[in-house]
PDB file of C-alpha atoms in Angstrom:
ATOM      1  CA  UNK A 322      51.263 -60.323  30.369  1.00  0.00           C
ATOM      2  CA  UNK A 323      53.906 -57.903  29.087  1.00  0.00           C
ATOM      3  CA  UNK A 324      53.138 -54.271  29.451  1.00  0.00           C
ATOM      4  CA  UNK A 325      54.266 -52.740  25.818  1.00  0.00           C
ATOM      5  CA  UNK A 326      55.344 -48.929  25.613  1.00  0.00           C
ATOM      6  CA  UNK A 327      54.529 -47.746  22.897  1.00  0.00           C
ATOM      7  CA  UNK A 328      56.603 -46.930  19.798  1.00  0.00           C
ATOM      8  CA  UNK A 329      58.704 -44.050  19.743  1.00  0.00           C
ATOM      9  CA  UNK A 330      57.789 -41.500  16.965  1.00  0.00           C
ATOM     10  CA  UNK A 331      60.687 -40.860  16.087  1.00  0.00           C
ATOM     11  CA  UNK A 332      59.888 -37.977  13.261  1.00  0.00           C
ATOM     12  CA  UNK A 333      56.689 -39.447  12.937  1.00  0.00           C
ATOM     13  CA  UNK A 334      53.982 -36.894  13.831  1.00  0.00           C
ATOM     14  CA  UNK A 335      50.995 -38.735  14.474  1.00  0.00           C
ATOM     15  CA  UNK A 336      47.640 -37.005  14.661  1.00  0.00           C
ATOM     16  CA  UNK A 337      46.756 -38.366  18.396  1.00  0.00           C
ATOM     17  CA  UNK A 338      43.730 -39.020  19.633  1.00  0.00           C
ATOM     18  CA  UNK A 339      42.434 -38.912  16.112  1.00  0.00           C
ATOM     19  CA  UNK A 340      39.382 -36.810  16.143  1.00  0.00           C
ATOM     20  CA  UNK A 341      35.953 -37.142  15.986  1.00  0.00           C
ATOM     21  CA  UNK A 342      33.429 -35.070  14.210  1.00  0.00           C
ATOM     22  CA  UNK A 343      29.310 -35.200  13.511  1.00  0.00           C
ATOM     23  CA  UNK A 344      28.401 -35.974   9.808  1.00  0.00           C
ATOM     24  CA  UNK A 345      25.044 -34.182   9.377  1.00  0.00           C
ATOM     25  CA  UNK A 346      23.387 -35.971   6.282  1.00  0.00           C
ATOM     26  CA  UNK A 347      19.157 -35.050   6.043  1.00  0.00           C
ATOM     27  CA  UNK A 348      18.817 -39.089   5.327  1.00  0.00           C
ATOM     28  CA  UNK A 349      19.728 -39.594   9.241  1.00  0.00           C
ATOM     29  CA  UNK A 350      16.961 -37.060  10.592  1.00  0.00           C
ATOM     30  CA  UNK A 351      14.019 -38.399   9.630  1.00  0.00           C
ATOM     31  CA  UNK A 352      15.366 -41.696  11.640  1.00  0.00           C
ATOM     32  CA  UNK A 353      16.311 -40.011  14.852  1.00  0.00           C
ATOM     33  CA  UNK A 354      20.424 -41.074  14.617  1.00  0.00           C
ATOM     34  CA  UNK A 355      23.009 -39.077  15.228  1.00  0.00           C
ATOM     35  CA  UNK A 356      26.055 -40.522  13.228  1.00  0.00           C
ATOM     36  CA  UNK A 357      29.516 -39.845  14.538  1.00  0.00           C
ATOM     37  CA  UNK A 358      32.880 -39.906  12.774  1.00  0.00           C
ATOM     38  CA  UNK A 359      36.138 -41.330  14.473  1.00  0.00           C
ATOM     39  CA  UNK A 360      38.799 -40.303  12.059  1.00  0.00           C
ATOM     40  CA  UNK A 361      41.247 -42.660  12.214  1.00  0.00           C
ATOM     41  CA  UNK A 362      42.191 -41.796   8.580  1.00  0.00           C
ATOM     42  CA  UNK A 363      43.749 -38.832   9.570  1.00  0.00           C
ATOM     43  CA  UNK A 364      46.366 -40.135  12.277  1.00  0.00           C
ATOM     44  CA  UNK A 365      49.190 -40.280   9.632  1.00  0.00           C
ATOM     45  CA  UNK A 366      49.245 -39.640   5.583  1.00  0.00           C
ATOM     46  CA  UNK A 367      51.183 -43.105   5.072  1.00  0.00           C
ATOM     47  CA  UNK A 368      50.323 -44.992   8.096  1.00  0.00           C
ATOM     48  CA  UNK A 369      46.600 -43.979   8.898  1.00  0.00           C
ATOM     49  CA  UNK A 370      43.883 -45.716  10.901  1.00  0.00           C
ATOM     50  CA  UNK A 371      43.841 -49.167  12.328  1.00  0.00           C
ATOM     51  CA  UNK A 372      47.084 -50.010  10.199  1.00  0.00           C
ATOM     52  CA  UNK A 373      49.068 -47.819  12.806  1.00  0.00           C
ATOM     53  CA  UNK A 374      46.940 -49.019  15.432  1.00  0.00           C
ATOM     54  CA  UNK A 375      48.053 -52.612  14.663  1.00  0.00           C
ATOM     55  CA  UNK A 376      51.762 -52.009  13.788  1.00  0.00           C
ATOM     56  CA  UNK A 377      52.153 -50.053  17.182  1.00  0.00           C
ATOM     57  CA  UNK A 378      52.648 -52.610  19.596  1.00  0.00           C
ATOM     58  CA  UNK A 379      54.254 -54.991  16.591  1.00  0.00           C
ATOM     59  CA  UNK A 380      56.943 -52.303  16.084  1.00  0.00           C
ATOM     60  CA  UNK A 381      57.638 -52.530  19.910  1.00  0.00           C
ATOM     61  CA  UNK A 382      57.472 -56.131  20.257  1.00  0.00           C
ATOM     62  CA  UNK A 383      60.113 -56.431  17.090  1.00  0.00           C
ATOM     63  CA  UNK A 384      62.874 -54.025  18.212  1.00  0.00           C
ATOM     64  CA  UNK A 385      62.829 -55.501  21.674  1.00  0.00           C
ATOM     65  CA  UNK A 386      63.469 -58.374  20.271  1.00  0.00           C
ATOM     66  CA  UNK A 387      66.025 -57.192  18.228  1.00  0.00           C
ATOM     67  CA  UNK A 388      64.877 -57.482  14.546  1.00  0.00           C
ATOM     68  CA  UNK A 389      65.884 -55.028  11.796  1.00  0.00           C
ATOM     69  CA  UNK A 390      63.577 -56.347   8.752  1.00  0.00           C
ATOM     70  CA  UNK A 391      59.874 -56.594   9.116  1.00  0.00           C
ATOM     71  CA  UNK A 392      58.045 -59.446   6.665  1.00  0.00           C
ATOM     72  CA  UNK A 393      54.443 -59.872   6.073  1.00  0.00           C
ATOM     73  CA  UNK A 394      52.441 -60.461   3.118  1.00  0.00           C
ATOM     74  CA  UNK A 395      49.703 -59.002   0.903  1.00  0.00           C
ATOM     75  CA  UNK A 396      47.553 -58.712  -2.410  1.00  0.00           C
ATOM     76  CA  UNK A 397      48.530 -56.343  -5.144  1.00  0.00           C
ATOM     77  CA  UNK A 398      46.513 -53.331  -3.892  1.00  0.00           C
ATOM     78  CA  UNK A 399      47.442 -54.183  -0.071  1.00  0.00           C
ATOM     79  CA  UNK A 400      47.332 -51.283   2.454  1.00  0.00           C
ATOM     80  CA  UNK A 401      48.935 -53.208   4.713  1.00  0.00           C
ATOM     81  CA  UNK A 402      51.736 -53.182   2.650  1.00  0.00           C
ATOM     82  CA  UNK A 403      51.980 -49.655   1.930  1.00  0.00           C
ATOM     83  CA  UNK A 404      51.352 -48.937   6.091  1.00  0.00           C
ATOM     84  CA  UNK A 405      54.186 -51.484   6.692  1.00  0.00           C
ATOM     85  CA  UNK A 406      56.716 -50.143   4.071  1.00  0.00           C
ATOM     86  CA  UNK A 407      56.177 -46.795   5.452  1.00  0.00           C
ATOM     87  CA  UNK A 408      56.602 -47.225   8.939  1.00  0.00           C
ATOM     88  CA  UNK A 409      59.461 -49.337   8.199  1.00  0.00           C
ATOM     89  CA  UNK A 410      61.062 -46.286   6.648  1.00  0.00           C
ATOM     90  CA  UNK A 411      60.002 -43.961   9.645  1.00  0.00           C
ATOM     91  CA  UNK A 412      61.183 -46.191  12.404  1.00  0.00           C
ATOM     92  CA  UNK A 413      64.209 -47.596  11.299  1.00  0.00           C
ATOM     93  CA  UNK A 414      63.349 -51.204   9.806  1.00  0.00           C
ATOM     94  CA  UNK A 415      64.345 -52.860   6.404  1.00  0.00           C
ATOM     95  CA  UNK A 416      61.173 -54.043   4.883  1.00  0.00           C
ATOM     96  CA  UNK A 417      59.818 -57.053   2.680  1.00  0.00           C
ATOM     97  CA  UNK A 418      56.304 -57.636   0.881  1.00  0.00           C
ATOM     98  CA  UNK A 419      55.711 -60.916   0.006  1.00  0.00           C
ATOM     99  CA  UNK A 420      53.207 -60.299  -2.667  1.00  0.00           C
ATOM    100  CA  UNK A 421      50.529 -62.871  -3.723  1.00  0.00           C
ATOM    101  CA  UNK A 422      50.456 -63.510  -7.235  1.00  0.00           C
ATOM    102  CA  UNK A 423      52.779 -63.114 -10.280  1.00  0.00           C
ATOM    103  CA  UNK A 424      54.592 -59.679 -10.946  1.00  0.00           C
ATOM    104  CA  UNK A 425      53.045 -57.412 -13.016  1.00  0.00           C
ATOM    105  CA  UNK A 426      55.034 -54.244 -14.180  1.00  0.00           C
ATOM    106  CA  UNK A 427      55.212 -51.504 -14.316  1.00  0.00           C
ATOM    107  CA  UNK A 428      53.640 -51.377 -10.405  1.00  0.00           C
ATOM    108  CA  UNK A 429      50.622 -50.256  -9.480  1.00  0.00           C
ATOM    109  CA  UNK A 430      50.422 -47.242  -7.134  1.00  0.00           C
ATOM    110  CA  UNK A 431      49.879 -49.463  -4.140  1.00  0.00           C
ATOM    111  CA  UNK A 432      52.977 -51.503  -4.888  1.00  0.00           C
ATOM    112  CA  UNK A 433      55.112 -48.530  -5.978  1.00  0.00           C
ATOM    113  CA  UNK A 434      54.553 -46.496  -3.313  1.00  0.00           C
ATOM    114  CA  UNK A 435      56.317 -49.424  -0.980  1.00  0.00           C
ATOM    115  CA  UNK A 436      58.705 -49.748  -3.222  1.00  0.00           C
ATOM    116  CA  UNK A 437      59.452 -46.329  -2.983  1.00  0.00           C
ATOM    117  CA  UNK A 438      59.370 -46.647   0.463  1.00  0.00           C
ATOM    118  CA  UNK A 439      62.098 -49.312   0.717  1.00  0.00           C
ATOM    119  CA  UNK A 440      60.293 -52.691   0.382  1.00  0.00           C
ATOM    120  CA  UNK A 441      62.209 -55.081  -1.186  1.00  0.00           C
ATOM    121  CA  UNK A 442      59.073 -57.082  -3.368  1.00  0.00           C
ATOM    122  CA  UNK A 443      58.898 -61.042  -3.919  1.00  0.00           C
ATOM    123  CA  UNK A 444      56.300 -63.160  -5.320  1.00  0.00           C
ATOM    124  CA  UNK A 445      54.367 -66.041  -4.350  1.00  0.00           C
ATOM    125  CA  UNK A 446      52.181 -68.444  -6.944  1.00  0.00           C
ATOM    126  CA  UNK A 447      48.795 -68.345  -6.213  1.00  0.00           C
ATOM    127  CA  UNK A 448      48.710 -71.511  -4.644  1.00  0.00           C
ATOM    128  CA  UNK A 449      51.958 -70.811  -2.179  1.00  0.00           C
ATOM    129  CA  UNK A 450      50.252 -68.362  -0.695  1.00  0.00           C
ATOM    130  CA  UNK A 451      47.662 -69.892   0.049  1.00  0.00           C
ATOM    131  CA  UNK A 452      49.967 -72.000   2.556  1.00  0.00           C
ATOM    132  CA  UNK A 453      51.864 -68.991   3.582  1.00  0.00           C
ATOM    133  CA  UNK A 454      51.480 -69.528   7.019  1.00  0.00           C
ATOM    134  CA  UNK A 455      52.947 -73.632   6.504  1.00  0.00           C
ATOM    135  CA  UNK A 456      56.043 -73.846   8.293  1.00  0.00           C
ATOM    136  CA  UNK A 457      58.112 -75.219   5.691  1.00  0.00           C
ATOM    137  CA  UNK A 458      56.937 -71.783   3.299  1.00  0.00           C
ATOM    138  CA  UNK A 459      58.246 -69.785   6.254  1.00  0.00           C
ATOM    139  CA  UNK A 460      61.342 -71.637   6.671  1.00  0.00           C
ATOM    140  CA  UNK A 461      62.357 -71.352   3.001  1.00  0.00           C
ATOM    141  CA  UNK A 462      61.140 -67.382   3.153  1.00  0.00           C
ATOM    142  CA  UNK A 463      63.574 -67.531   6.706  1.00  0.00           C
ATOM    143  CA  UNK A 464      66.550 -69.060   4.364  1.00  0.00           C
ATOM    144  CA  UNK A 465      66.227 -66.479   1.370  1.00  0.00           C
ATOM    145  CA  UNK A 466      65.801 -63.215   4.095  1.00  0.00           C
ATOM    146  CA  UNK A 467      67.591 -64.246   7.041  1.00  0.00           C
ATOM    147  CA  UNK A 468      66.217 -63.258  10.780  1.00  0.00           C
ATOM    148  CA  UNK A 469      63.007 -61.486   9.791  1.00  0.00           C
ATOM    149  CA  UNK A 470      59.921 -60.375  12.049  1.00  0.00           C
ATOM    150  CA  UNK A 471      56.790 -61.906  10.507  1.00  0.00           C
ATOM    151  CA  UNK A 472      53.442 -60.110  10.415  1.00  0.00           C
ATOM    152  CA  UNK A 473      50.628 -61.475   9.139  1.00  0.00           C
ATOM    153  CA  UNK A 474      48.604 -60.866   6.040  1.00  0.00           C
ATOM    154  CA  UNK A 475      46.604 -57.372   7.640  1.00  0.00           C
ATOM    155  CA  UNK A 476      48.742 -57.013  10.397  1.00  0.00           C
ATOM    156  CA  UNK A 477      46.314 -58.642  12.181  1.00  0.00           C
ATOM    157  CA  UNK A 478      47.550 -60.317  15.537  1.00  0.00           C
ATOM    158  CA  UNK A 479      47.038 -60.419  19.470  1.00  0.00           C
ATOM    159  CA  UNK A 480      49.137 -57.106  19.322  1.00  0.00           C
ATOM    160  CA  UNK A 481      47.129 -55.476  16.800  1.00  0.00           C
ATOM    161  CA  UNK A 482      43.906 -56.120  18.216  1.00  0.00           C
ATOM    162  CA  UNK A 483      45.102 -54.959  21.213  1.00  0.00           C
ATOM    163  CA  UNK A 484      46.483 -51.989  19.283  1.00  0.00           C
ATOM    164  CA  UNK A 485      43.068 -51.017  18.160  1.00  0.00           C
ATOM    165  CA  UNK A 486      41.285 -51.422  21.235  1.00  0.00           C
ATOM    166  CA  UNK A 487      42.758 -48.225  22.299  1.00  0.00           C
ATOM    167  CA  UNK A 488      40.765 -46.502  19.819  1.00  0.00           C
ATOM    168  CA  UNK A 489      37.724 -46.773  21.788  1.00  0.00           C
ATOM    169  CA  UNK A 490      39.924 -45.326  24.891  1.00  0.00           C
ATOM    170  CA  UNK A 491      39.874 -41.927  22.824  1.00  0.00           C
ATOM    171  CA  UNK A 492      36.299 -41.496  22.495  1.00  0.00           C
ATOM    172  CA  UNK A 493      35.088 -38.803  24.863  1.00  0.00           C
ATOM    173  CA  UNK A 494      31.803 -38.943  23.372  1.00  0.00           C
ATOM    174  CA  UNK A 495      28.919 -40.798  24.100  1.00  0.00           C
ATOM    175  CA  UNK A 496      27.534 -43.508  21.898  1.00  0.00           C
ATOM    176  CA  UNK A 497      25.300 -46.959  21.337  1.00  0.00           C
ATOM    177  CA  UNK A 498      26.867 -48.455  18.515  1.00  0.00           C
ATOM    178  CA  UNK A 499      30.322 -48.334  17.030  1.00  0.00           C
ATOM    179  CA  UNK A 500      30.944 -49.623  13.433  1.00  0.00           C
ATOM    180  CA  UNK A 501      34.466 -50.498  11.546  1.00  0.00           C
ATOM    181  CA  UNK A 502      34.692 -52.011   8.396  1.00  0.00           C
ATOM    182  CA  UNK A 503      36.319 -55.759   8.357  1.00  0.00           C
ATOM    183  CA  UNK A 504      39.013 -57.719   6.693  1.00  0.00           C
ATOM    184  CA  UNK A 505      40.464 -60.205   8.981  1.00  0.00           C
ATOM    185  CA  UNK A 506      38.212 -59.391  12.233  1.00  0.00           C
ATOM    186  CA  UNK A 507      41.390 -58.173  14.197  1.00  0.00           C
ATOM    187  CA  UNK A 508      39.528 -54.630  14.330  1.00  0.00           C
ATOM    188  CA  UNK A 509      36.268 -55.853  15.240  1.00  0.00           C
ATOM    189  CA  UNK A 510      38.080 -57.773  17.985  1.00  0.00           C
ATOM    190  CA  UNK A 511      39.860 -55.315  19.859  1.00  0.00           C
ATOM    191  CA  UNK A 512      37.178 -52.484  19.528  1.00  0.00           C
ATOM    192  CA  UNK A 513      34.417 -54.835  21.134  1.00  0.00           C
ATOM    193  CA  UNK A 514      37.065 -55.883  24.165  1.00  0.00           C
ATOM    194  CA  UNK A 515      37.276 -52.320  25.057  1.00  0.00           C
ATOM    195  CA  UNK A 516      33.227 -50.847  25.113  1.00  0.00           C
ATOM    196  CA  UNK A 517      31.281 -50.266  27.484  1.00  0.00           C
ATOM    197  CA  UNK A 518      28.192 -52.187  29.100  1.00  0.00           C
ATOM    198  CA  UNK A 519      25.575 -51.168  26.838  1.00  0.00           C
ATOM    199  CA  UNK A 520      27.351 -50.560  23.917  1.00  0.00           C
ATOM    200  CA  UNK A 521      27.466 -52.825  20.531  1.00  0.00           C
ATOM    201  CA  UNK A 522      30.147 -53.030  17.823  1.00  0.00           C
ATOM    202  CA  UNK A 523      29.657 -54.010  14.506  1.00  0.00           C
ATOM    203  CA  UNK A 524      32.019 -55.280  12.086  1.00  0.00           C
ATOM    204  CA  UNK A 525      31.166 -54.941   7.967  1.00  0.00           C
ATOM    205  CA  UNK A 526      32.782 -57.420   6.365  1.00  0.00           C
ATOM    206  CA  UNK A 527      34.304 -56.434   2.942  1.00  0.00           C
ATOM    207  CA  UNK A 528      34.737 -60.096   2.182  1.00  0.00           C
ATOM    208  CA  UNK A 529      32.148 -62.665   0.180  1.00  0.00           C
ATOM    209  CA  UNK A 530      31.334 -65.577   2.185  1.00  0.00           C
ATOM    210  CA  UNK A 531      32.658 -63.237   5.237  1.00  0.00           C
ATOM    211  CA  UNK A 532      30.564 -65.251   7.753  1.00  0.00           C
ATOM    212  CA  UNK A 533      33.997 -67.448   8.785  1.00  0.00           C
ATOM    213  CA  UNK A 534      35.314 -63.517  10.747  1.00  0.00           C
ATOM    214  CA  UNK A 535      33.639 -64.326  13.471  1.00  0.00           C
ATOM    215  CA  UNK A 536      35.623 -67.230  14.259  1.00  0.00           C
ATOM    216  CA  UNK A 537      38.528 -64.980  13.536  1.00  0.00           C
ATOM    217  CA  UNK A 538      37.192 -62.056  15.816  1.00  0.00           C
ATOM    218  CA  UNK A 539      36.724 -64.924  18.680  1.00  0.00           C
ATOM    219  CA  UNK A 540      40.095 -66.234  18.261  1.00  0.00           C
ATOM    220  CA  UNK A 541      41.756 -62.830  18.315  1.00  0.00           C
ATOM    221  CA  UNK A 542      40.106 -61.852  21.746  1.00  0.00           C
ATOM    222  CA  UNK A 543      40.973 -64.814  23.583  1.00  0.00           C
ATOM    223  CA  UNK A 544      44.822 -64.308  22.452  1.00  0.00           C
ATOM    224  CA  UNK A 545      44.870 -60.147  23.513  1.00  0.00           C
ATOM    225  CA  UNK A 546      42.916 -60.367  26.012  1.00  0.00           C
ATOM    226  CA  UNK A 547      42.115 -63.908  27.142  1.00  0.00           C
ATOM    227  CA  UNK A 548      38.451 -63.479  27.019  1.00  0.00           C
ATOM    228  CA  UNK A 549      35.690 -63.377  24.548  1.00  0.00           C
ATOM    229  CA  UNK A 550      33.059 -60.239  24.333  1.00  0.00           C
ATOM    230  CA  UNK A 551      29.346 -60.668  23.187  1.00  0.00           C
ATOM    231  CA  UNK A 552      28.698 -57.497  22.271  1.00  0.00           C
ATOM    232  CA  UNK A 553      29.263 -57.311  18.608  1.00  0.00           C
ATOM    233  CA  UNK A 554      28.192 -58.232  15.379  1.00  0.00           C
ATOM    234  CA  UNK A 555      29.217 -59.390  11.752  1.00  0.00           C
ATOM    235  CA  UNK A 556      27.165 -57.708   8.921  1.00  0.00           C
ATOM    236  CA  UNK A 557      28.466 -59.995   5.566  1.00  0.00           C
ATOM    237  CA  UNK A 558      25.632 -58.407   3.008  1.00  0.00           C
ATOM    238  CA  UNK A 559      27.866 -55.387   1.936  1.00  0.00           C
ATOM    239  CA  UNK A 560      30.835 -56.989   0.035  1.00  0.00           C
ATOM    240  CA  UNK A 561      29.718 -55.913  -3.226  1.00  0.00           C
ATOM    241  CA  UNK A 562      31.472 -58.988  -4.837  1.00  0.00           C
ATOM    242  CA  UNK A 563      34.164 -59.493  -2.497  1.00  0.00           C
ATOM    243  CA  UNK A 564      37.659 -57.841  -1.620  1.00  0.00           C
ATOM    244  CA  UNK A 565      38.683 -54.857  -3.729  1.00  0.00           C
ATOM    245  CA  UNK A 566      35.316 -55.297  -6.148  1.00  0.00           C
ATOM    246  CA  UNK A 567      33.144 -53.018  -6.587  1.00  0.00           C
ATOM    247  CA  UNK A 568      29.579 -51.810  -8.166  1.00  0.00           C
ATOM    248  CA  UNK A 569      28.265 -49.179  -9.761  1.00  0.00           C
ATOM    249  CA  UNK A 570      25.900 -48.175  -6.471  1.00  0.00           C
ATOM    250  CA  UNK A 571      29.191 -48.329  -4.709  1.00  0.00           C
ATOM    251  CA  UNK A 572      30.911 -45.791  -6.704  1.00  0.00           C
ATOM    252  CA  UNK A 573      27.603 -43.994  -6.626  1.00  0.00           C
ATOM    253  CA  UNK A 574      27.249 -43.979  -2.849  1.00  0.00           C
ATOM    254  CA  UNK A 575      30.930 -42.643  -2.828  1.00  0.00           C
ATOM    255  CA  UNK A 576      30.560 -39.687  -5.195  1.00  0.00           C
ATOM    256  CA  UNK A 577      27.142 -38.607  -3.402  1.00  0.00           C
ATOM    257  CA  UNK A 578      29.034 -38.778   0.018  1.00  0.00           C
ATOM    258  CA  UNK A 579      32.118 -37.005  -1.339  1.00  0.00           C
ATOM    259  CA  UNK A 580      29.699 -34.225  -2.756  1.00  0.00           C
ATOM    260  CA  UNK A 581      28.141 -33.845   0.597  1.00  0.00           C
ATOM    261  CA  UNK A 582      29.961 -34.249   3.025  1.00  0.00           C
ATOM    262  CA  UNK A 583      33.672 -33.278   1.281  1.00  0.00           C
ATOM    263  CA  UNK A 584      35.124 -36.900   2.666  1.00  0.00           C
ATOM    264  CA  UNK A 585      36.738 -39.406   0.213  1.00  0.00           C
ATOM    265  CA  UNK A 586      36.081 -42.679   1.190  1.00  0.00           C
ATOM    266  CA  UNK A 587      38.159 -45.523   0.571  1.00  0.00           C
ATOM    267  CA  UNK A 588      36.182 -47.912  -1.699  1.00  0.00           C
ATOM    268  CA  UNK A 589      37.522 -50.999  -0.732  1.00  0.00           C
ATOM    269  CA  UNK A 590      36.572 -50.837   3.023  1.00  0.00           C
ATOM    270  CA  UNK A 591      35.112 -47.333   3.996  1.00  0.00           C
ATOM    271  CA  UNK A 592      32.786 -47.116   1.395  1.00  0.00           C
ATOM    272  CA  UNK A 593      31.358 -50.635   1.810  1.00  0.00           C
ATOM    273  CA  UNK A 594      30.710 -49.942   6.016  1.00  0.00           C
ATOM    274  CA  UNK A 595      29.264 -46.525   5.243  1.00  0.00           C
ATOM    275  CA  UNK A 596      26.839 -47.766   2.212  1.00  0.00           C
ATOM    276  CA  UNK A 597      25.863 -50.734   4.896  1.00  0.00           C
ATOM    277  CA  UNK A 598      25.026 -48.247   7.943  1.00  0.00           C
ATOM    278  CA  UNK A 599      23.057 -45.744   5.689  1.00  0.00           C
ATOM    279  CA  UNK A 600      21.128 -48.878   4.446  1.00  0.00           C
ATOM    280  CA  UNK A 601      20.759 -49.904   8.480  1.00  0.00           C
ATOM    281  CA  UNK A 602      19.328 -46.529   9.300  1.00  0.00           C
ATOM    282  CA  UNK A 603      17.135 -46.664   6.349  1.00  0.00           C
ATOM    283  CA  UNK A 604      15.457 -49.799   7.407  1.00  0.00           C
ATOM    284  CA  UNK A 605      15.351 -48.955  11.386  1.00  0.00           C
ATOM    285  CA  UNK A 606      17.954 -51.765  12.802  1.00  0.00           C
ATOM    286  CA  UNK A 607      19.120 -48.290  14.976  1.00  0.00           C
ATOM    287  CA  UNK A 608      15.913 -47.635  17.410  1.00  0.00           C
ATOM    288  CA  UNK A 609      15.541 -43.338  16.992  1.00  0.00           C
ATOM    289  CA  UNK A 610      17.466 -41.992  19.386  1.00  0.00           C
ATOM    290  CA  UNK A 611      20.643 -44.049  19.006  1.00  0.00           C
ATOM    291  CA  UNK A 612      24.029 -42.516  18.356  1.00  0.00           C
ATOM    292  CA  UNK A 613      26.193 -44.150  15.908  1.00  0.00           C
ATOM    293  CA  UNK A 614      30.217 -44.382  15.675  1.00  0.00           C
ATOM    294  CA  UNK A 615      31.762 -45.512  12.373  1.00  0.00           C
ATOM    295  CA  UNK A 616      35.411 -45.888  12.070  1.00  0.00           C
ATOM    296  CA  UNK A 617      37.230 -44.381   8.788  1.00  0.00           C
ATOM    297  CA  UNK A 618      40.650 -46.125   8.780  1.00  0.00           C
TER     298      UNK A 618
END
């Protein structure tokens, strides 16, 4: 395999290794876990957390081989697409967002702050996209953009996961369990290649019906790292409705957190891991003792 340098920063000043920090909450104590913080939502303003972990080696991979325009796709409120748009801008690359669904103006923040970034913004029907990854859908997307580097919906390839397996090569401090929150698995996948004997990963899916990640998570370890892991997990009963929904304990669990602990979380993936490892330590899946990682991204 190709060893990948990583990207050059150039102007980009990237809070690296992203820190880690205890969250003291009196709802851990009477359980015995200690719950750690990696704060991967801090590396950069406009390209934080695992979507800079999985555009590194992407960024490398696409100037070696020449490219000037980065493609990939997303939903309306896509962080990918915001992360991409971004680093585009920082690093040199024109960038397009294929965009599932109809256009809807005037932008939401999501889509306007790419825009204002420098993505150029197309549409695909519903139904399209659903074959986005058909080759004749990228060969007519090839014809209307020219020469383009394609990332997936996420981000989420070999090179990501690979990407965010160095996460876990940051972590001076000791722990049992590491959580992340999970959209496509790519996460889940490189954070388990990288642990330790003894330790556990678990992935919180943000998607209904997220059973089908694990496949994913497989898949993406044997392409980065030809080799499967067994030490993780897919929790799939803290979607609360799916991606990007949303209930009122949600928003509840959010405001309490933010009052206590002065952190925002992101509702659409943060939130949903958090509210599912407060629920695990409140029924005792973490033995006292344990010491707990989650992931913000």
């Amino acid at each position: 395999m190709a060893t990948h340098r990583p990207a050059e920063p150039d102007g980009l000043s990237l809070r690296l290794p992203s820190p880690v920090a205890e969250l003291h909450d009196d709802r851990l104590r009477p359980h015995g876990v200690r719950l750690l913080l990696k704060r991967d939502d801090l590396i950069h303003p406009d390209v934080p957390g695992n979507k800079w972990r999985k555009l590194k080696f992407n960024l490398v991979e696409a100037r070696e081989q020449g490219y000037r325009t980065l493609l990939t796709f997303g939903g309306a409120y896509s962080n990918h697409l915001r992360a991409t748009a971004a680093a585009g801008r920082h690093f040199g690359f024109d960038t397009i967002g294929v965009v599932r669904g109809e256009e809807h103006l005037p932008l939401n923040e999501s889509l306007a702050f790419a825009a204002g970034m420098g993505m150029r913004l197309t549409y695909l029907d519903r139904t399209t996209y659903r074959r986005k990854t058909d080759a004749d859908v990228l060969s007519r997307i090839a014809n209307q953009f020219g020469p383009c580097y394609v990332l997936p919906e996420g981000g989420s390839n070999a090179l990501a996961a690979r990407g965010c397996a160095e996460l876990v090569d940051e972590i001076a401090e000791d722990f049992d369990t590491i959580c992340s929150a999970s959209g496509t698995g790519c996460t889940l996948a490189g954070i388990a290649a990288r642990l330790q004997q003894g330790q556990r990963a678990i992935g919180f899916s943000v998607l209904k019906g997220g059973s089908f990640l694990s496949d994913e998570v497989r898949r993406f370890q044997r392409e980065a790292f030809q080799a499967e892991t067994h030490n993780w997990s897919l929790e799939t009963e803290f979607h609360f409705g799916g991606y990007a929904k949303r209930k009122p304990e949600l928003d509840s669990f959010m405001s309490d957190f933010e009052d206590r602990h002065g952190v925002v979380l992101d509702w659409v993936y943060e939130a949903k891991m958090m509210y599912g490892i407060f629920a695990r330590v409140a029924s005792g899946a973490f033995p006292p003792g344990s010491t707990v990682m989650a992931v913000l991204c």
